[in-house]
Amino acid sequence: RLLILLKCFHEIITIGYRVYHSYDLPWFRTLSWYFLLCVNYFFYGETVADYFATFVQREEQLQFLIRYHRFISFALYLAGFCMFVLSLVKKHYRLQFYMFAWTHVTLLITVTQSHLVIQNLFEGMIWFLVPISSVICNDITAYLFGFFFGRTPLIKLSPKKTWEGFIGGFFSTVVFGFIAAYVLSKYQYFVCPVEYRSDVNSFVTECEPSELFQLQTYSLPPFLKAVLRQERVSLYPFQIHSIALSTFASLIGPFGGFFASGFKRAFKIKDFANTIPGHGGIMDRFDCQYLMATFVHVYITSFIRGPNPSKVLQQLLVLQPEQQLNIYKTLKTHLIEKGILQPALKV
């Protein structure tokens, strides 16, 4: 993930450098990479604080870094901000602010969305594999349908894209996602959230699969009953969610590619780079994936994610003993009031 992120950032920043290199903007490249370092430090620190709390508790040096992580991150960013202001040159003011904005938009496109990919992975490998494979499937099937049946241009930004390819890619991707979801939902390794276990000092993917990944019986609507000649069908609930993911991958995902095409046309370049012979740069391959990762994260937080007992427990373990006792007493009182626990008998 980090290597792909660095390469994508490098490709976009290099375009800006080539466009304005003749002006010899002071510190442009140095500051761009410095801001990348700051933002990565912030996001990696947030991940460590969220998912490695028990490990951090045992390391005193890490405790200091995590406790003041956001302040340190902000101080690092402020240092870069001050360096930028000090680097301003009268004859290049406008261009320098252009490139300052260029760097920050690049960080938003690459680093922020790469962080969301990591967040999706911690929810379970299936939330990474189904979306990313759906985008790939849509690219391939849209090309094939367009190649064999394409007649009607879709958008001026990409003259080779056709409505036939767009529609054919949509139906193919939905079918593919539905089947892929069924296959992957059978395996604990793909459906269990990725968690760090301090007792074994490693990541584990072991759990009792949630209802999302347990076969359920559904009644079919009338028109499907006539087609399939059966009234009920057994599905994993995740397969229904896969339809939403595949639909986004095939109908909205391509707009990430159209956006990238417009960007390249604006700067009169064919590809972001020539890293992959015949296919352009890494960013040319990931233009739709970043948009997809953001949607998956929003989808999980809006419709899927509930309270995480493991995460709550990790946070409790790092509290002071007095705070833990107060929470224990409050929880005990609450459970007694709900009738889950019996009150202690007074002797």
mmCIF file of C-alpha atoms in Angstrom:
data_model
loop_
_atom_site.group_PDB
_atom_site.id
_atom_site.type_symbol
_atom_site.label_atom_id
_atom_site.label_comp_id
_atom_site.label_asym_id
_atom_site.label_seq_id
_atom_site.Cartn_x
_atom_site.Cartn_y
_atom_site.Cartn_z
ATOM 1 C CA ARG A 1 0.000 0.000 0.000
ATOM 2 C CA LEU A 2 2.781 2.454 0.956
ATOM 3 C CA LEU A 3 4.786 1.823 -2.222
ATOM 4 C CA ILE A 4 1.696 2.337 -4.409
ATOM 5 C CA LEU A 5 0.846 5.507 -2.482
ATOM 6 C CA LEU A 6 4.372 6.899 -2.903
ATOM 7 C CA LYS A 7 4.374 6.146 -6.625
ATOM 8 C CA CYS A 8 0.946 7.716 -7.204
ATOM 9 C CA PHE A 9 1.978 10.824 -5.264
ATOM 10 C CA HIS A 10 5.251 11.011 -7.206
ATOM 11 C CA GLU A 11 3.462 10.771 -10.551
ATOM 12 C CA ILE A 12 1.017 13.599 -9.808
ATOM 13 C CA ILE A 13 3.627 15.880 -8.213
ATOM 14 C CA THR A 14 6.000 15.277 -11.134
ATOM 15 C CA ILE A 15 3.350 16.537 -13.571
ATOM 16 C CA GLY A 16 3.165 19.804 -11.628
ATOM 17 C CA TYR A 17 6.949 20.032 -11.526
ATOM 18 C CA ARG A 18 7.211 19.523 -15.296
ATOM 19 C CA VAL A 19 4.554 22.120 -16.018
ATOM 20 C CA TYR A 20 6.222 24.808 -13.903
ATOM 21 C CA HIS A 21 9.867 23.644 -13.723
ATOM 22 C CA SER A 22 11.123 26.552 -15.824
ATOM 23 C CA TYR A 23 10.164 28.960 -13.039
ATOM 24 C CA ASP A 24 12.477 27.207 -10.581
ATOM 25 C CA LEU A 25 9.994 27.435 -7.712
ATOM 26 C CA PRO A 26 11.958 27.322 -4.442
ATOM 27 C CA TRP A 27 11.503 24.294 -2.180
ATOM 28 C CA PHE A 28 8.505 23.010 -4.171
ATOM 29 C CA ARG A 29 9.545 19.352 -4.314
ATOM 30 C CA THR A 30 11.064 19.354 -0.838
ATOM 31 C CA LEU A 31 7.928 20.760 0.754
ATOM 32 C CA SER A 32 5.661 18.438 -1.227
ATOM 33 C CA TRP A 33 7.447 15.358 0.122
ATOM 34 C CA TYR A 34 7.615 16.880 3.594
ATOM 35 C CA PHE A 35 3.823 17.347 3.656
ATOM 36 C CA LEU A 36 3.451 13.751 2.447
ATOM 37 C CA LEU A 37 5.574 12.618 5.403
ATOM 38 C CA CYS A 38 3.452 14.657 7.836
ATOM 39 C CA VAL A 39 0.122 13.356 6.573
ATOM 40 C CA ASN A 40 1.339 9.749 6.523
ATOM 41 C CA TYR A 41 2.654 10.135 10.066
ATOM 42 C CA PHE A 42 -0.756 11.381 11.169
ATOM 43 C CA PHE A 43 -2.763 8.590 9.540
ATOM 44 C CA TYR A 44 -0.418 5.778 10.540
ATOM 45 C CA GLY A 45 -0.449 7.077 14.089
ATOM 46 C CA GLU A 46 -4.250 7.088 14.109
ATOM 47 C CA THR A 47 -4.246 3.469 12.917
ATOM 48 C CA VAL A 48 -1.780 2.424 15.624
ATOM 49 C CA ALA A 49 -3.869 4.161 18.301
ATOM 50 C CA ASP A 50 -7.065 2.477 17.077
ATOM 51 C CA TYR A 51 -5.895 -1.088 16.490
ATOM 52 C CA PHE A 52 -2.734 -1.563 18.592
ATOM 53 C CA ALA A 53 -3.838 -0.079 21.919
ATOM 54 C CA THR A 54 -2.813 -3.102 24.014
ATOM 55 C CA PHE A 55 0.632 -3.230 22.385
ATOM 56 C CA VAL A 56 1.157 0.498 22.905
ATOM 57 C CA GLN A 57 0.259 0.104 26.575
ATOM 58 C CA ARG A 58 3.390 -2.046 27.081
ATOM 59 C CA GLU A 59 5.772 0.407 25.363
ATOM 60 C CA GLU A 60 6.481 3.623 27.278
ATOM 61 C CA GLN A 61 8.003 5.474 24.306
ATOM 62 C CA LEU A 62 4.985 4.681 22.143
ATOM 63 C CA GLN A 63 2.655 5.820 24.928
ATOM 64 C CA PHE A 64 4.134 9.318 24.720
ATOM 65 C CA LEU A 65 3.897 9.417 20.915
ATOM 66 C CA ILE A 66 0.278 8.194 20.898
ATOM 67 C CA ARG A 67 -0.823 10.435 23.778
ATOM 68 C CA TYR A 68 0.408 13.558 21.986
ATOM 69 C CA HIS A 69 0.097 12.201 18.462
ATOM 70 C CA ARG A 70 -2.266 14.836 17.076
ATOM 71 C CA PHE A 71 -0.302 17.685 18.624
ATOM 72 C CA ILE A 72 2.960 16.345 17.158
ATOM 73 C CA SER A 73 1.308 15.895 13.758
ATOM 74 C CA PHE A 74 -0.035 19.434 13.811
ATOM 75 C CA ALA A 75 3.355 20.823 14.893
ATOM 76 C CA LEU A 76 5.037 19.021 11.994
ATOM 77 C CA TYR A 77 2.488 20.436 9.553
ATOM 78 C CA LEU A 78 2.927 23.941 10.968
ATOM 79 C CA ALA A 79 6.691 23.672 10.415
ATOM 80 C CA GLY A 80 6.046 22.895 6.734
ATOM 81 C CA PHE A 81 3.510 25.710 6.517
ATOM 82 C CA CYS A 82 6.027 28.203 7.911
ATOM 83 C CA MET A 83 8.714 26.937 5.522
ATOM 84 C CA PHE A 84 6.324 27.523 2.623
ATOM 85 C CA VAL A 85 5.626 31.099 3.731
ATOM 86 C CA LEU A 86 9.358 31.775 4.110
ATOM 87 C CA SER A 87 9.988 30.398 0.610
ATOM 88 C CA LEU A 88 7.614 32.866 -1.094
ATOM 89 C CA VAL A 89 9.280 34.913 -3.800
ATOM 90 C CA LYS A 90 7.646 38.103 -5.094
ATOM 91 C CA LYS A 91 7.718 37.247 -8.792
ATOM 92 C CA HIS A 92 6.316 33.720 -8.207
ATOM 93 C CA TYR A 93 3.567 34.330 -5.586
ATOM 94 C CA ARG A 94 0.685 33.066 -7.707
ATOM 95 C CA LEU A 95 2.515 29.988 -8.996
ATOM 96 C CA GLN A 96 3.708 29.059 -5.515
ATOM 97 C CA PHE A 97 0.175 29.154 -4.179
ATOM 98 C CA TYR A 98 -0.958 27.103 -7.179
ATOM 99 C CA MET A 99 1.593 24.440 -6.292
ATOM 100 C CA PHE A 100 0.741 24.621 -2.583
ATOM 101 C CA ALA A 101 -2.870 23.825 -3.502
ATOM 102 C CA TRP A 102 -1.650 21.184 -6.000
ATOM 103 C CA THR A 103 0.232 19.390 -3.231
ATOM 104 C CA HIS A 104 -2.716 19.422 -0.840
ATOM 105 C CA VAL A 105 -5.199 18.173 -3.436
ATOM 106 C CA THR A 106 -2.737 15.403 -4.316
ATOM 107 C CA LEU A 107 -2.535 14.450 -0.635
ATOM 108 C CA LEU A 108 -6.328 14.357 -0.474
ATOM 109 C CA ILE A 109 -6.554 12.099 -3.534
ATOM 110 C CA THR A 110 -3.775 9.685 -2.570
ATOM 111 C CA VAL A 111 -3.024 9.586 1.161
ATOM 112 C CA THR A 112 -6.513 10.101 2.593
ATOM 113 C CA GLN A 113 -8.120 7.520 0.352
ATOM 114 C CA SER A 114 -5.251 5.058 0.846
ATOM 115 C CA HIS A 115 -5.914 5.326 4.571
ATOM 116 C CA LEU A 116 -9.540 4.391 3.927
ATOM 117 C CA VAL A 117 -8.335 1.252 2.113
ATOM 118 C CA ILE A 118 -6.542 0.223 5.327
ATOM 119 C CA GLN A 119 -9.678 0.918 7.356
ATOM 120 C CA ASN A 120 -11.690 -1.292 4.979
ATOM 121 C CA LEU A 121 -9.135 -4.097 5.321
ATOM 122 C CA PHE A 122 -9.502 -4.110 9.101
ATOM 123 C CA GLU A 123 -13.245 -4.706 8.645
ATOM 124 C CA GLY A 124 -12.444 -7.961 6.808
ATOM 125 C CA MET A 125 -10.603 -8.943 3.642
ATOM 126 C CA ILE A 126 -13.907 -9.365 1.808
ATOM 127 C CA TRP A 127 -14.522 -5.590 2.013
ATOM 128 C CA PHE A 128 -11.281 -5.106 0.099
ATOM 129 C CA LEU A 129 -11.360 -7.982 -2.378
ATOM 130 C CA VAL A 130 -14.937 -7.707 -3.662
ATOM 131 C CA PRO A 131 -14.787 -3.941 -4.405
ATOM 132 C CA ILE A 132 -11.330 -3.995 -5.986
ATOM 133 C CA SER A 133 -12.130 -7.051 -8.121
ATOM 134 C CA SER A 134 -15.459 -5.489 -9.159
ATOM 135 C CA VAL A 135 -13.636 -2.442 -10.528
ATOM 136 C CA ILE A 136 -11.216 -4.692 -12.426
ATOM 137 C CA CYS A 137 -14.100 -6.806 -13.763
ATOM 138 C CA ASN A 138 -15.922 -3.678 -14.922
ATOM 139 C CA ASP A 139 -12.827 -2.401 -16.741
ATOM 140 C CA ILE A 140 -12.400 -5.701 -18.585
ATOM 141 C CA THR A 141 -16.041 -6.393 -19.457
ATOM 142 C CA ALA A 142 -16.786 -2.793 -20.459
ATOM 143 C CA TYR A 143 -13.818 -2.960 -22.836
ATOM 144 C CA LEU A 144 -14.983 -6.284 -24.299
ATOM 145 C CA PHE A 145 -18.595 -5.174 -24.774
ATOM 146 C CA GLY A 146 -17.403 -1.905 -26.252
ATOM 147 C CA PHE A 147 -14.957 -3.644 -28.569
ATOM 148 C CA PHE A 148 -17.495 -6.093 -29.991
ATOM 149 C CA PHE A 149 -20.770 -4.150 -29.757
ATOM 150 C CA GLY A 150 -19.795 -0.507 -29.220
ATOM 151 C CA ARG A 151 -21.455 1.979 -31.538
ATOM 152 C CA THR A 152 -22.650 4.915 -29.404
ATOM 153 C CA PRO A 153 -20.036 7.274 -27.839
ATOM 154 C CA LEU A 154 -20.482 7.717 -24.090
ATOM 155 C CA ILE A 155 -18.467 10.816 -23.136
ATOM 156 C CA LYS A 156 -16.209 13.220 -25.001
ATOM 157 C CA LEU A 157 -13.445 12.966 -22.389
ATOM 158 C CA SER A 158 -12.941 9.314 -23.374
ATOM 159 C CA PRO A 159 -13.891 8.926 -27.065
ATOM 160 C CA LYS A 160 -13.348 5.150 -27.007
ATOM 161 C CA LYS A 161 -15.943 4.618 -24.256
ATOM 162 C CA THR A 162 -19.381 3.553 -25.514
ATOM 163 C CA TRP A 163 -22.837 3.165 -24.035
ATOM 164 C CA GLU A 164 -22.836 -0.495 -25.044
ATOM 165 C CA GLY A 165 -19.635 -1.104 -23.103
ATOM 166 C CA PHE A 166 -20.909 0.915 -20.131
ATOM 167 C CA ILE A 167 -24.187 -1.014 -19.883
ATOM 168 C CA GLY A 168 -22.597 -4.404 -20.605
ATOM 169 C CA GLY A 169 -19.957 -3.745 -17.964
ATOM 170 C CA PHE A 170 -22.654 -2.874 -15.426
ATOM 171 C CA PHE A 171 -24.606 -6.135 -15.766
ATOM 172 C CA SER A 172 -21.431 -8.244 -15.910
ATOM 173 C CA THR A 173 -19.993 -6.595 -12.808
ATOM 174 C CA VAL A 174 -23.178 -7.068 -10.766
ATOM 175 C CA VAL A 175 -23.241 -10.782 -11.647
ATOM 176 C CA PHE A 176 -19.527 -11.134 -10.903
ATOM 177 C CA GLY A 177 -19.819 -9.341 -7.545
ATOM 178 C CA PHE A 178 -22.794 -11.482 -6.532
ATOM 179 C CA ILE A 179 -20.883 -14.708 -7.278
ATOM 180 C CA ALA A 180 -17.630 -13.485 -5.704
ATOM 181 C CA ALA A 181 -19.514 -12.497 -2.542
ATOM 182 C CA TYR A 182 -21.055 -15.985 -2.317
ATOM 183 C CA VAL A 183 -17.689 -17.714 -2.679
ATOM 184 C CA LEU A 184 -15.750 -15.509 -0.233
ATOM 185 C CA SER A 185 -18.524 -15.460 2.403
ATOM 186 C CA LYS A 186 -17.895 -19.162 3.039
ATOM 187 C CA TYR A 187 -14.412 -18.597 4.451
ATOM 188 C CA GLN A 188 -13.677 -17.222 7.898
ATOM 189 C CA TYR A 189 -10.355 -15.790 6.716
ATOM 190 C CA PHE A 190 -12.112 -13.358 4.384
ATOM 191 C CA VAL A 191 -15.105 -12.324 6.514
ATOM 192 C CA CYS A 192 -13.599 -11.868 9.986
ATOM 193 C CA PRO A 193 -12.297 -8.430 10.982
ATOM 194 C CA VAL A 194 -8.524 -8.220 11.157
ATOM 195 C CA GLU A 195 -7.510 -7.789 14.797
ATOM 196 C CA TYR A 196 -4.188 -7.486 16.611
ATOM 197 C CA ARG A 197 -3.781 -10.056 19.396
ATOM 198 C CA SER A 198 -1.216 -8.998 21.989
ATOM 199 C CA ASP A 199 -0.957 -12.531 23.452
ATOM 200 C CA VAL A 200 0.363 -13.942 20.156
ATOM 201 C CA ASN A 201 1.834 -10.624 18.948
ATOM 202 C CA SER A 202 0.281 -10.888 15.492
ATOM 203 C CA PHE A 203 -2.835 -10.202 13.440
ATOM 204 C CA VAL A 204 -5.602 -12.797 13.514
ATOM 205 C CA THR A 205 -8.737 -13.359 11.434
ATOM 206 C CA GLU A 206 -10.674 -15.696 13.704
ATOM 207 C CA CYS A 207 -14.240 -15.051 14.799
ATOM 208 C CA GLU A 208 -17.800 -16.279 14.793
ATOM 209 C CA PRO A 209 -19.031 -14.881 11.455
ATOM 210 C CA SER A 210 -21.692 -12.217 11.861
ATOM 211 C CA GLU A 211 -25.208 -12.634 10.469
ATOM 212 C CA LEU A 212 -23.970 -10.827 7.376
ATOM 213 C CA PHE A 213 -21.994 -13.944 6.473
ATOM 214 C CA GLN A 214 -24.467 -16.637 7.503
ATOM 215 C CA LEU A 215 -26.896 -18.189 5.025
ATOM 216 C CA GLN A 216 -30.415 -16.776 5.282
ATOM 217 C CA THR A 217 -33.606 -17.828 3.495
ATOM 218 C CA TYR A 218 -35.424 -15.157 1.487
ATOM 219 C CA SER A 219 -38.805 -15.143 -0.247
ATOM 220 C CA LEU A 220 -38.536 -14.228 -3.905
ATOM 221 C CA PRO A 221 -40.655 -11.463 -5.504
ATOM 222 C CA PRO A 222 -43.403 -12.730 -7.856
ATOM 223 C CA PHE A 223 -41.581 -12.042 -11.142
ATOM 224 C CA LEU A 224 -38.500 -13.997 -9.963
ATOM 225 C CA LYS A 225 -40.645 -16.879 -8.742
ATOM 226 C CA ALA A 226 -41.941 -17.327 -12.292
ATOM 227 C CA VAL A 227 -38.425 -17.214 -13.758
ATOM 228 C CA LEU A 228 -36.623 -19.411 -11.209
ATOM 229 C CA ARG A 229 -39.653 -21.635 -10.469
ATOM 230 C CA GLN A 230 -39.047 -21.579 -6.726
ATOM 231 C CA GLU A 231 -40.426 -19.465 -3.907
ATOM 232 C CA ARG A 232 -37.423 -19.224 -1.605
ATOM 233 C CA VAL A 233 -33.674 -18.936 -2.007
ATOM 234 C CA SER A 234 -30.746 -19.170 0.428
ATOM 235 C CA LEU A 235 -28.263 -16.300 0.264
ATOM 236 C CA TYR A 236 -25.599 -14.648 2.358
ATOM 237 C CA PRO A 237 -26.839 -11.152 3.298
ATOM 238 C CA PHE A 238 -23.485 -9.817 2.094
ATOM 239 C CA GLN A 239 -24.469 -10.851 -1.429
ATOM 240 C CA ILE A 240 -27.257 -8.259 -1.316
ATOM 241 C CA HIS A 241 -24.736 -5.637 -0.218
ATOM 242 C CA SER A 242 -22.444 -6.755 -3.033
ATOM 243 C CA ILE A 243 -25.073 -5.560 -5.513
ATOM 244 C CA ALA A 244 -24.696 -2.024 -4.123
ATOM 245 C CA LEU A 245 -20.895 -2.272 -4.260
ATOM 246 C CA SER A 246 -20.902 -3.636 -7.818
ATOM 247 C CA THR A 247 -23.401 -1.022 -8.953
ATOM 248 C CA PHE A 248 -21.167 1.756 -7.684
ATOM 249 C CA ALA A 249 -18.085 0.120 -9.230
ATOM 250 C CA SER A 250 -19.734 -0.029 -12.652
ATOM 251 C CA LEU A 251 -21.848 3.157 -12.761
ATOM 252 C CA ILE A 252 -19.951 5.697 -10.635
ATOM 253 C CA GLY A 253 -16.456 4.170 -10.479
ATOM 254 C CA PRO A 254 -15.722 4.907 -14.168
ATOM 255 C CA PHE A 255 -16.157 8.604 -13.448
ATOM 256 C CA GLY A 256 -12.885 8.400 -11.549
ATOM 257 C CA GLY A 257 -11.334 7.365 -14.846
ATOM 258 C CA PHE A 258 -13.145 10.145 -16.704
ATOM 259 C CA PHE A 259 -11.858 12.633 -14.137
ATOM 260 C CA ALA A 260 -8.303 11.368 -14.675
ATOM 261 C CA SER A 261 -8.786 11.627 -18.464
ATOM 262 C CA GLY A 262 -9.901 15.241 -18.121
ATOM 263 C CA PHE A 263 -6.907 15.967 -15.882
ATOM 264 C CA LYS A 264 -4.473 14.510 -18.416
ATOM 265 C CA ARG A 265 -6.102 16.380 -21.300
ATOM 266 C CA ALA A 266 -5.833 19.628 -19.351
ATOM 267 C CA PHE A 267 -2.058 19.185 -19.192
ATOM 268 C CA LYS A 268 -1.741 17.615 -22.647
ATOM 269 C CA ILE A 269 -0.270 14.315 -21.445
ATOM 270 C CA LYS A 270 -1.199 10.789 -22.482
ATOM 271 C CA ASP A 271 -0.462 9.014 -19.166
ATOM 272 C CA PHE A 272 0.530 9.941 -15.641
ATOM 273 C CA ALA A 273 3.841 8.114 -16.173
ATOM 274 C CA ASN A 274 5.325 5.181 -18.093
ATOM 275 C CA THR A 275 5.882 2.869 -15.127
ATOM 276 C CA ILE A 276 3.943 0.023 -16.772
ATOM 277 C CA PRO A 277 4.872 -0.288 -20.477
ATOM 278 C CA GLY A 278 1.778 0.149 -22.617
ATOM 279 C CA HIS A 279 -0.468 0.964 -19.629
ATOM 280 C CA GLY A 280 0.917 4.234 -18.293
ATOM 281 C CA GLY A 281 1.606 4.871 -14.626
ATOM 282 C CA ILE A 282 0.343 3.393 -11.385
ATOM 283 C CA MET A 283 -2.149 6.250 -11.077
ATOM 284 C CA ASP A 284 -3.607 5.301 -14.457
ATOM 285 C CA ARG A 285 -4.475 1.881 -12.972
ATOM 286 C CA PHE A 286 -5.809 3.208 -9.650
ATOM 287 C CA ASP A 287 -7.901 6.202 -10.726
ATOM 288 C CA CYS A 288 -11.181 4.288 -10.150
ATOM 289 C CA GLN A 289 -9.932 2.293 -7.144
ATOM 290 C CA TYR A 290 -9.473 5.350 -4.937
ATOM 291 C CA LEU A 291 -13.053 6.484 -5.538
ATOM 292 C CA MET A 292 -14.266 2.944 -4.834
ATOM 293 C CA ALA A 293 -12.351 2.755 -1.542
ATOM 294 C CA THR A 294 -13.998 5.939 -0.303
ATOM 295 C CA PHE A 295 -17.462 4.645 -1.155
ATOM 296 C CA VAL A 296 -16.823 1.319 0.615
ATOM 297 C CA HIS A 297 -15.685 3.121 3.768
ATOM 298 C CA VAL A 298 -18.746 5.397 3.762
ATOM 299 C CA TYR A 299 -20.998 2.386 3.065
ATOM 300 C CA ILE A 300 -19.544 0.388 5.976
ATOM 301 C CA THR A 301 -19.829 3.261 8.467
ATOM 302 C CA SER A 302 -23.373 4.124 7.317
ATOM 303 C CA PHE A 303 -25.003 0.704 6.928
ATOM 304 C CA ILE A 304 -22.786 -2.045 8.364
ATOM 305 C CA ARG A 305 -20.544 -1.147 11.262
ATOM 306 C CA GLY A 306 -21.917 -1.513 14.769
ATOM 307 C CA PRO A 307 -20.229 -1.281 18.166
ATOM 308 C CA ASN A 308 -16.964 -3.232 18.214
ATOM 309 C CA PRO A 309 -16.568 -5.063 21.580
ATOM 310 C CA SER A 310 -12.894 -5.786 20.899
ATOM 311 C CA LYS A 311 -12.119 -2.126 20.281
ATOM 312 C CA VAL A 312 -14.074 -1.041 23.376
ATOM 313 C CA LEU A 313 -12.130 -3.581 25.459
ATOM 314 C CA GLN A 314 -8.812 -2.287 24.112
ATOM 315 C CA GLN A 315 -9.764 1.238 25.139
ATOM 316 C CA LEU A 316 -10.811 0.063 28.606
ATOM 317 C CA LEU A 317 -7.508 -1.696 29.175
ATOM 318 C CA VAL A 318 -5.498 1.516 28.737
ATOM 319 C CA LEU A 319 -7.515 3.420 31.381
ATOM 320 C CA GLN A 320 -6.332 4.012 34.949
ATOM 321 C CA PRO A 321 -7.493 1.404 37.543
ATOM 322 C CA GLU A 322 -9.840 3.932 39.190
ATOM 323 C CA GLN A 323 -11.498 4.676 35.842
ATOM 324 C CA GLN A 324 -11.858 0.956 35.113
ATOM 325 C CA LEU A 325 -13.537 0.399 38.496
ATOM 326 C CA ASN A 326 -15.991 3.252 37.892
ATOM 327 C CA ILE A 327 -16.940 1.787 34.519
ATOM 328 C CA TYR A 328 -17.296 -1.671 36.088
ATOM 329 C CA LYS A 329 -19.662 -0.334 38.781
ATOM 330 C CA THR A 330 -21.725 1.640 36.262
ATOM 331 C CA LEU A 331 -22.003 -1.362 33.927
ATOM 332 C CA LYS A 332 -22.920 -3.682 36.806
ATOM 333 C CA THR A 333 -25.680 -1.316 37.982
ATOM 334 C CA HIS A 334 -27.002 -1.018 34.431
ATOM 335 C CA LEU A 335 -27.135 -4.816 33.948
ATOM 336 C CA ILE A 336 -28.897 -5.315 37.292
ATOM 337 C CA GLU A 337 -31.529 -2.700 36.374
ATOM 338 C CA LYS A 338 -32.178 -4.507 33.071
ATOM 339 C CA GLY A 339 -32.551 -7.831 34.908
ATOM 340 C CA ILE A 340 -29.550 -9.448 33.222
ATOM 341 C CA LEU A 341 -27.654 -9.786 36.519
ATOM 342 C CA GLN A 342 -29.117 -10.620 39.917
ATOM 343 C CA PRO A 343 -28.357 -8.160 42.746
ATOM 344 C CA ALA A 344 -25.951 -9.450 45.359
ATOM 345 C CA LEU A 345 -27.642 -10.810 48.492
ATOM 346 C CA LYS A 346 -26.903 -8.866 51.669
ATOM 347 C CA VAL A 347 -25.731 -11.054 54.538
#
